[in-house]
mmCIF file of C-alpha atoms in Angstrom:
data_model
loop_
_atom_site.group_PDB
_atom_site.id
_atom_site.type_symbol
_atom_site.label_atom_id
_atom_site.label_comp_id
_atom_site.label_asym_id
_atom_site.label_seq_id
_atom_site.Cartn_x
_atom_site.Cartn_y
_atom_site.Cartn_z
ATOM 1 C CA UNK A 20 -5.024 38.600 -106.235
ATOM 2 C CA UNK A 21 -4.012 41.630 -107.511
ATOM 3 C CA UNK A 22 -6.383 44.308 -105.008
ATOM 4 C CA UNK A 23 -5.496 42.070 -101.637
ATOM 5 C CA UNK A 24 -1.815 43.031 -102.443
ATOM 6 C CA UNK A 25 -2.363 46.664 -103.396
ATOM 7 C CA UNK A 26 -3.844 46.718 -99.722
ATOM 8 C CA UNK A 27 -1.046 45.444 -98.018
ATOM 9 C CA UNK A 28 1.557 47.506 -99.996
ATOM 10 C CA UNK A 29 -0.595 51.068 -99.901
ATOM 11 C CA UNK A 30 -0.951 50.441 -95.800
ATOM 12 C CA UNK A 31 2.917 49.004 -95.213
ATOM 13 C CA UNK A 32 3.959 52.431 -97.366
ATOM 14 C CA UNK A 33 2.342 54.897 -94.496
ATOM 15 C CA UNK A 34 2.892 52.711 -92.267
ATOM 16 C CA UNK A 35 7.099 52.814 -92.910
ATOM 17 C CA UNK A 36 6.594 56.795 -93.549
ATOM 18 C CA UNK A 37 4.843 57.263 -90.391
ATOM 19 C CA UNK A 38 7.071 55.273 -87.998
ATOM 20 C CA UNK A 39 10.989 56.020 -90.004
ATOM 21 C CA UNK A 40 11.341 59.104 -87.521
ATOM 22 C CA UNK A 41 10.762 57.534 -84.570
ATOM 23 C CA UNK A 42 12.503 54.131 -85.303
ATOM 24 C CA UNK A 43 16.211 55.672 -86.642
ATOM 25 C CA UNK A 44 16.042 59.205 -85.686
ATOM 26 C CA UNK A 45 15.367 58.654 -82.266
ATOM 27 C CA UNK A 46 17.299 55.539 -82.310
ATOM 28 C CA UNK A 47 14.722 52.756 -81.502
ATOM 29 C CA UNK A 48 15.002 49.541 -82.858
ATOM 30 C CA UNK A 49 12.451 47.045 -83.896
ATOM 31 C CA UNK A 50 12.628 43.744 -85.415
ATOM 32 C CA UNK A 51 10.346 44.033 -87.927
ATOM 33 C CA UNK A 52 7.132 45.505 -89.543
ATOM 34 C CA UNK A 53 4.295 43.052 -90.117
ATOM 35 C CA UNK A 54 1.402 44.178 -92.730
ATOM 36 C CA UNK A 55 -1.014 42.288 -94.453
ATOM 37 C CA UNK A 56 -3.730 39.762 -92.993
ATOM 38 C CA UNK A 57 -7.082 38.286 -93.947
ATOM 39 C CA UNK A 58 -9.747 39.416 -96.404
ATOM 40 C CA UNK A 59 -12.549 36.921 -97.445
ATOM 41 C CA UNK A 60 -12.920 38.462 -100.751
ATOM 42 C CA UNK A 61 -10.214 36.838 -101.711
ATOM 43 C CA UNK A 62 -8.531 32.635 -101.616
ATOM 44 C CA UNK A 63 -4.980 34.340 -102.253
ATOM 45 C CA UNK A 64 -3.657 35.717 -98.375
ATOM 46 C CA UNK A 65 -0.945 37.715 -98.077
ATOM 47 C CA UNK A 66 1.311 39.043 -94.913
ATOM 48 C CA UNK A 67 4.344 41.516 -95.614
ATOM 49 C CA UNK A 68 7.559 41.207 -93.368
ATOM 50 C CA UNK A 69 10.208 43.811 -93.695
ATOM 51 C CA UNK A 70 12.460 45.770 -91.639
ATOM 52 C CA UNK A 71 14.367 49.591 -92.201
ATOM 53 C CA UNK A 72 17.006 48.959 -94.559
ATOM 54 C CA UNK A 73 20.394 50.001 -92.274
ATOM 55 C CA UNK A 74 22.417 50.877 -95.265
ATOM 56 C CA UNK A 75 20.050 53.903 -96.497
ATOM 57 C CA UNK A 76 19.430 55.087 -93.004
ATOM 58 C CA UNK A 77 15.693 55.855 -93.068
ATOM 59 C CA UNK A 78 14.819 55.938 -96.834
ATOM 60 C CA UNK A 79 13.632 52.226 -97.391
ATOM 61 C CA UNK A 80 13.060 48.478 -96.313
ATOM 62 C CA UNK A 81 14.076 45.192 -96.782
ATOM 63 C CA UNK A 82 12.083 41.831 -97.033
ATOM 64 C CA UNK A 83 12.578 39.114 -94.100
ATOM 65 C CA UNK A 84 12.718 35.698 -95.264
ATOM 66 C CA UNK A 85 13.094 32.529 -93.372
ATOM 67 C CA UNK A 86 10.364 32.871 -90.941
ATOM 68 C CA UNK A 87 7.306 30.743 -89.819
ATOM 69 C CA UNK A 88 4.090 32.213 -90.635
ATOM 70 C CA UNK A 89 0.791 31.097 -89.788
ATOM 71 C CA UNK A 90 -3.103 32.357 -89.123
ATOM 72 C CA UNK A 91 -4.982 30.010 -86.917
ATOM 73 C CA UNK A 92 -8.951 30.835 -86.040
ATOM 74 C CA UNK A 93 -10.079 27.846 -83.509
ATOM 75 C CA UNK A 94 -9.491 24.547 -85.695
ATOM 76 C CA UNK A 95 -8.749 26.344 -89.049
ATOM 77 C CA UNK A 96 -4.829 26.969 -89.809
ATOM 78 C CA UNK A 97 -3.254 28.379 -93.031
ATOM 79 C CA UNK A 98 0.471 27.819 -93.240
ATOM 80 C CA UNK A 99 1.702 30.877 -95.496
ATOM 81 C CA UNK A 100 4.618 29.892 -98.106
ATOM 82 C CA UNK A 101 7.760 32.048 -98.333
ATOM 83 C CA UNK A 102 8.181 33.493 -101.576
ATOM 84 C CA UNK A 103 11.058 35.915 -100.775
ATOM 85 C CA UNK A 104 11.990 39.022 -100.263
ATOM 86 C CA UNK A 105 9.247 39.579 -97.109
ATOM 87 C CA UNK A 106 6.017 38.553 -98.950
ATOM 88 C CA UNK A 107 4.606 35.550 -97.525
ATOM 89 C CA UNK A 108 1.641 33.698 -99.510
ATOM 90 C CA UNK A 109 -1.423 31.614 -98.243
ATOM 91 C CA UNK A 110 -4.993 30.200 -99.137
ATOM 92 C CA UNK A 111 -8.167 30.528 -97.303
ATOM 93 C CA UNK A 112 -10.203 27.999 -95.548
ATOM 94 C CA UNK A 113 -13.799 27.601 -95.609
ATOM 95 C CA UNK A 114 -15.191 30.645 -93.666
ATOM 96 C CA UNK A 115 -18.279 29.020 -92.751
ATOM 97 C CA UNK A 116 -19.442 29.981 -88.673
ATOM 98 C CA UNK A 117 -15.984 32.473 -88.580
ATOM 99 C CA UNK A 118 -17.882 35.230 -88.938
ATOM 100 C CA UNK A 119 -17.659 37.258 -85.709
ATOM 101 C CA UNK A 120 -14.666 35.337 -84.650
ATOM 102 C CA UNK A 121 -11.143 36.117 -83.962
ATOM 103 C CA UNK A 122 -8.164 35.235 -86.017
ATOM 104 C CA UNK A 123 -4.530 34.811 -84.310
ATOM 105 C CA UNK A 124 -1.420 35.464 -86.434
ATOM 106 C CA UNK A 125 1.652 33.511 -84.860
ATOM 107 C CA UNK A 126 5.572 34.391 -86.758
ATOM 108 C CA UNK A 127 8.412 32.650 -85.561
ATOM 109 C CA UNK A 128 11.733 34.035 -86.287
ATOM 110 C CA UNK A 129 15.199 33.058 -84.948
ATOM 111 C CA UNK A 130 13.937 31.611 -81.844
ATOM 112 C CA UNK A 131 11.159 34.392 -81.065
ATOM 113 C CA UNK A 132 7.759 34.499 -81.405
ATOM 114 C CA UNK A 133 5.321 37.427 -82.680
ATOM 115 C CA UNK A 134 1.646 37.138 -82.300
ATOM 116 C CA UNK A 135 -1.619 39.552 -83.424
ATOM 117 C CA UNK A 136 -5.147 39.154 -83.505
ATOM 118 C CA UNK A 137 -7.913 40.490 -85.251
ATOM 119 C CA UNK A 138 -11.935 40.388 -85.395
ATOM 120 C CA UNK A 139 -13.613 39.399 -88.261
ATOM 121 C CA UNK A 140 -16.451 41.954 -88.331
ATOM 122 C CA UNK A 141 -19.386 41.067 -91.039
ATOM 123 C CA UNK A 142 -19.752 43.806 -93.770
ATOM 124 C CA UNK A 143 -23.114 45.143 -94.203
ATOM 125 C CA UNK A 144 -24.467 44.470 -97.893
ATOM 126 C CA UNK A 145 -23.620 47.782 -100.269
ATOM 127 C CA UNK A 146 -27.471 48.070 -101.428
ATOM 128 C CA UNK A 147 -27.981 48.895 -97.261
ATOM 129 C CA UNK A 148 -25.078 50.992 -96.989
ATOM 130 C CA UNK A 149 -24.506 54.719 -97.696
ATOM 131 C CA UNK A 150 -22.107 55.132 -100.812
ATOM 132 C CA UNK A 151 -19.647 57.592 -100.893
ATOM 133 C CA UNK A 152 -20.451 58.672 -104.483
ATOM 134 C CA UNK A 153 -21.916 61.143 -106.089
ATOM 135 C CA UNK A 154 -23.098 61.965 -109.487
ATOM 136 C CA UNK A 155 -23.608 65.481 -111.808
ATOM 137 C CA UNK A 156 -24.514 65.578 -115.533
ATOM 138 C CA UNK A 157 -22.378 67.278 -117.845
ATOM 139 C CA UNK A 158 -23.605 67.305 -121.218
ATOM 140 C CA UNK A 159 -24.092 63.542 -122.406
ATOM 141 C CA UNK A 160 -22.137 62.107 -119.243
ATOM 142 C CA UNK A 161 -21.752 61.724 -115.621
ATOM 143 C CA UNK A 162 -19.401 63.590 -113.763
ATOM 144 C CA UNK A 163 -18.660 61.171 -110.891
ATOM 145 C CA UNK A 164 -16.940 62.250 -107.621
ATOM 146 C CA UNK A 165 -16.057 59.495 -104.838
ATOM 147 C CA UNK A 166 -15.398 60.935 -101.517
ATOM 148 C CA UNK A 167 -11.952 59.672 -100.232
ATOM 149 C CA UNK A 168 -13.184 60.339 -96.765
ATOM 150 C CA UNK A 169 -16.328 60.244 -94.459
ATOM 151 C CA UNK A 170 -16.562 60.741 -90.736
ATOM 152 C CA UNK A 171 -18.972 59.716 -88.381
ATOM 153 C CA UNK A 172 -20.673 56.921 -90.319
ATOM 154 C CA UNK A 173 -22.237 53.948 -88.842
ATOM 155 C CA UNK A 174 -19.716 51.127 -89.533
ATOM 156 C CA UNK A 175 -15.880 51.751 -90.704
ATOM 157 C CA UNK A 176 -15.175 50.427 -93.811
ATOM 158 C CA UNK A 177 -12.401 50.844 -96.860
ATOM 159 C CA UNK A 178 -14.217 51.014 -100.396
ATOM 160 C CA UNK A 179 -12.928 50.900 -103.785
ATOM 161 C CA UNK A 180 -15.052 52.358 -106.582
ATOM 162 C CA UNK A 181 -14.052 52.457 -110.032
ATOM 163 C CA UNK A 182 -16.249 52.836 -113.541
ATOM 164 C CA UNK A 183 -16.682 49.466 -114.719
ATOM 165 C CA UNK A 184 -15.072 50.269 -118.073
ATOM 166 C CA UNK A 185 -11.924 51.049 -116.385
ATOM 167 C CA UNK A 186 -12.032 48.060 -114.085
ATOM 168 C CA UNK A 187 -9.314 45.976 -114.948
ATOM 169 C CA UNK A 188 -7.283 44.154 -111.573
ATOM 170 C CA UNK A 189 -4.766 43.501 -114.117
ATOM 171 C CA UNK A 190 -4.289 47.150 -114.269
ATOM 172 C CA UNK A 191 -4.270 48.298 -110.863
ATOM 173 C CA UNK A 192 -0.673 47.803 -109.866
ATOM 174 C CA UNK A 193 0.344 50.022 -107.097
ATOM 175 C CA UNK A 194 -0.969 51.587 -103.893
ATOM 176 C CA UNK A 195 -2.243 55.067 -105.708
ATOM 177 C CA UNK A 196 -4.932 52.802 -106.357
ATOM 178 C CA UNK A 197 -8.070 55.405 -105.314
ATOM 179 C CA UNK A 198 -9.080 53.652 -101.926
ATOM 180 C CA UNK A 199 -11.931 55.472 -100.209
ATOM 181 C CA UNK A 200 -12.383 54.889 -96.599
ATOM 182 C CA UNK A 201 -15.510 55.529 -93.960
ATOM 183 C CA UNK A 202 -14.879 56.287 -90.285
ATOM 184 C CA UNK A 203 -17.142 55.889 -86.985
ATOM 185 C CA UNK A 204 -15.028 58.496 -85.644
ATOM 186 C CA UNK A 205 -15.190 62.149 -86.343
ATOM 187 C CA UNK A 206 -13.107 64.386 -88.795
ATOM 188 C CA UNK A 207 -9.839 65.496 -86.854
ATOM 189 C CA UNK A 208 -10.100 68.909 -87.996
ATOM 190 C CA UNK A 209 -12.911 70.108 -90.264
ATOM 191 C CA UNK A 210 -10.704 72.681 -91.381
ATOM 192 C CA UNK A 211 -8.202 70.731 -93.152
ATOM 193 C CA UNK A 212 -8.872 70.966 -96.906
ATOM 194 C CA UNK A 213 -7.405 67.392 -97.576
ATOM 195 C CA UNK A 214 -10.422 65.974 -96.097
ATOM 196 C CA UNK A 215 -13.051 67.298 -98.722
ATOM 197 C CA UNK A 216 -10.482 65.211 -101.069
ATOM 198 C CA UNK A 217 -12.401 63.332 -103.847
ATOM 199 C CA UNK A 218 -11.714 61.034 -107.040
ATOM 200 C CA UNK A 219 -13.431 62.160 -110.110
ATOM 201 C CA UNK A 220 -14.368 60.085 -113.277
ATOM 202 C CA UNK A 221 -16.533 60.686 -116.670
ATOM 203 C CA UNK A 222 -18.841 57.869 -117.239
ATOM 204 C CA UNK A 223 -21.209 57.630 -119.904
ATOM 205 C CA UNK A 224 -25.354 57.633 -119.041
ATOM 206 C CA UNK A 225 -25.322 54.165 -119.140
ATOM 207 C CA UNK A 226 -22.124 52.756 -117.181
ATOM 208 C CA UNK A 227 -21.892 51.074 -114.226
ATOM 209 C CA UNK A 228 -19.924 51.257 -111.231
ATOM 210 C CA UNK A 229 -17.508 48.478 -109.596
ATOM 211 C CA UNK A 230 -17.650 49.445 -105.778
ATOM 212 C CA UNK A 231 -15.800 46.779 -103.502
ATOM 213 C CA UNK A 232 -16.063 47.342 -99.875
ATOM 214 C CA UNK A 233 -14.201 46.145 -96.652
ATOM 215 C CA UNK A 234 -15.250 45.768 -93.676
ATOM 216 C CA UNK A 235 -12.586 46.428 -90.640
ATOM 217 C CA UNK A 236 -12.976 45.936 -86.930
ATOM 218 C CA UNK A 237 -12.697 49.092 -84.268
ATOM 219 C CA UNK A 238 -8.972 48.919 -83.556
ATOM 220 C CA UNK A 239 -8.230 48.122 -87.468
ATOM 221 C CA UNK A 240 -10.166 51.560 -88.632
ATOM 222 C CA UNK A 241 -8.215 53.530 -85.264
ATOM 223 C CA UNK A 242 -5.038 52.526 -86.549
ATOM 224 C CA UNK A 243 -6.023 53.440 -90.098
ATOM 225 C CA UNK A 244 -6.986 56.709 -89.116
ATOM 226 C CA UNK A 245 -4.466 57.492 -87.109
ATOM 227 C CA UNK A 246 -2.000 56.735 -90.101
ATOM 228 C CA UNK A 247 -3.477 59.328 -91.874
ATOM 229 C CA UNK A 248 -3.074 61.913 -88.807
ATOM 230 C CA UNK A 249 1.020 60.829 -89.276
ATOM 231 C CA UNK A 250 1.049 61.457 -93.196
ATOM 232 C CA UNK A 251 -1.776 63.002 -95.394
ATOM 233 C CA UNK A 252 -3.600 65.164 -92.805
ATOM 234 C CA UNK A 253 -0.404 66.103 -91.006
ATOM 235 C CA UNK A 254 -0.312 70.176 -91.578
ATOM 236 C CA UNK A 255 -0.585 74.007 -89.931
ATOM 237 C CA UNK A 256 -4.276 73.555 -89.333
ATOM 238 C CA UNK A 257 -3.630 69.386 -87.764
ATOM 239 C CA UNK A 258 -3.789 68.608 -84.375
ATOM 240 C CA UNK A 259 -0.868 66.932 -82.112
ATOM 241 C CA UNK A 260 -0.376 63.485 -84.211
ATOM 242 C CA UNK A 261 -1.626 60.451 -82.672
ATOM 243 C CA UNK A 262 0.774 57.708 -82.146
ATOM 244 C CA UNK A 263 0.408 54.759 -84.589
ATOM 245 C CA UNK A 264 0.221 51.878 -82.063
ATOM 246 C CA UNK A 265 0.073 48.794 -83.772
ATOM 247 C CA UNK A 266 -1.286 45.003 -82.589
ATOM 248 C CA UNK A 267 2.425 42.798 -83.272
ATOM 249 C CA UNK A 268 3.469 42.031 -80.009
ATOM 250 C CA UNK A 269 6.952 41.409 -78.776
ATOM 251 C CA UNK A 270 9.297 44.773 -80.645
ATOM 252 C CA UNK A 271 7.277 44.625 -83.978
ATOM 253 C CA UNK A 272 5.416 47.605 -85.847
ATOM 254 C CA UNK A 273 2.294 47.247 -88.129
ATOM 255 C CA UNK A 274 -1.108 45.805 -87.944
ATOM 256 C CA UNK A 275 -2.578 42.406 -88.759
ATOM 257 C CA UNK A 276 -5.992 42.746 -89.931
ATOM 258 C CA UNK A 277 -9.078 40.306 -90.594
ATOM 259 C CA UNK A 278 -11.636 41.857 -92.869
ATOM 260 C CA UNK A 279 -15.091 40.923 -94.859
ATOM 261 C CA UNK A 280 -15.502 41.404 -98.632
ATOM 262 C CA UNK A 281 -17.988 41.703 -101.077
ATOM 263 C CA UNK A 282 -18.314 43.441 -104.360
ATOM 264 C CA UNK A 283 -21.045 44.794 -106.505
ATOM 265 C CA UNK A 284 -21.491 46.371 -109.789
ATOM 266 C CA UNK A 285 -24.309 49.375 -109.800
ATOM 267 C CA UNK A 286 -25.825 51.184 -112.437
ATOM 268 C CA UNK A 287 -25.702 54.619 -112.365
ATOM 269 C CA UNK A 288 -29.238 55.436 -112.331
ATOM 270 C CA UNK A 289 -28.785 53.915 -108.786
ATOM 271 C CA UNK A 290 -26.028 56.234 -107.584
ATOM 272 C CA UNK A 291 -27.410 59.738 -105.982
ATOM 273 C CA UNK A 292 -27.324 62.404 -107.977
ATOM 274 C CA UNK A 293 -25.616 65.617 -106.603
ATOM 275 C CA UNK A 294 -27.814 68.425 -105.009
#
């Protein structure tokens, strides 16, 4: 599926960004980054192995191939096929009773053994949730703005909310794709004006919008947010940068996750209207 690869490849680009410094400039070395993980909107799974590309310093990455990858949650096992070039590909078992539970990804590579785990936290429903939408009329349309950020909410979650119109997954093929996310924590500095970011779109009175949302567990939506304290909220007015700390053990960087899916289409005389 088209949207659980965008999410690998839009979290595996901050992720490299965030960590080049301190892995060749300061002359660390790590095996490998590990992205990618479980999402239950989805049958397709994918998990991302690459590693800083020697030959252009700290520009890029390479794909790993050749390794043994597998996500095990009590009796359940997928085996994920290598399909080259880092991206490894596998299907989901029945979910049924894994809510709640946690999911342990095992890679074996030359001899040595990575693991991660991750909590599969239930998504609450969209009709119960607050939306981070917004709607003005201009003329004979809506003017729709979808905050790209909001702190201190009651679950974390990543959303994406497109006009149904333009909905297309066929058309959605890189990691600008306009992801929103919601945070239990609190803005890291009010003053930054990336924060008030939003994505704006003209529907018509009587379109509908596609909102997909994600749920992710507490250490998930840390790491998240302190990605963004590395790259798109790093400025004059930012605090000290948090470290991006991971959950691959053994000399690997990134973060396996396990999160919930669901997906709704909503009118727009059901989105709030701007005050």
């Amino acid at each position: 599926m088209i949207h659980m690869r965008l999410l690998l490849i839009f979290v595996t680009y901050f992720l490299v960004v965030s960590c080049q410094k301190s892995a060749v400039d300061e002359g660390q070395s790590y095996d490998m980054i590990v992205e990618g993980g479980i999402n239950t909107m989805y049958k397709e799974q994918y998990i991302q192995l690459k590693k800083l590309d020697g030959m252009k310093s700290n520009t890029g990455t390479i794909g790993i191939s050749g390794a043994s990858v597998r996500v095990t949650n009590g009796p359940n096992m997928i085996e994920f096929k290598d399909l080259g070039e880092g991206l490894y590909l596998g299907e989901l078992f029945n979910l049924k009773d894994t809510v709640g539970n946690v999911f342990q990804l095992t890679i074996t590579l030359n001899g040595k053994l990575y693991e991660a785990q991750d909590q599969l936290i239930p998504v609450v429903p969209i009709e119960n949730a607050f939306l981070p939408v917004e709607k003005s009329k201009v003329n004979n349309t809506w003017e729709v703005k979808v905050s790209k950020h909001l702190f201190g909410m009651r679950t974390s979650n990543k959303w994406l909310i497109l006009p149904k119109k333009d909905f297309s997954e066929d058309d959605i093929s890189s990691f600008r794709s306009p992801f929103s996310y919601s945070y239990r924590l609190g803005a890291p500095n009010v003053l930054n004006n990336l924060l008030g970011k939003t994505y704006n779109y003209e529907v018509s009175l009587k379109d509908s919008l596609i909102v997909s949302k994600f749920s992710e567990s507490p250490r998930y939506s840390r790491f998240i947010y302190n990605l963004f304290q590395e790259t798109e909220w790093k400025g004059l007015l930012s605090a000290v940068p948090a470290n991006v700390e991971g959950n691959i053990s053994n000399n690997a960087l990134g973060f396996f996750y396990v999160m919930d899916g669901v997906r709704k289409s909503i009118p727009m005389k059901d989105i709030r209207t701007s005050k």
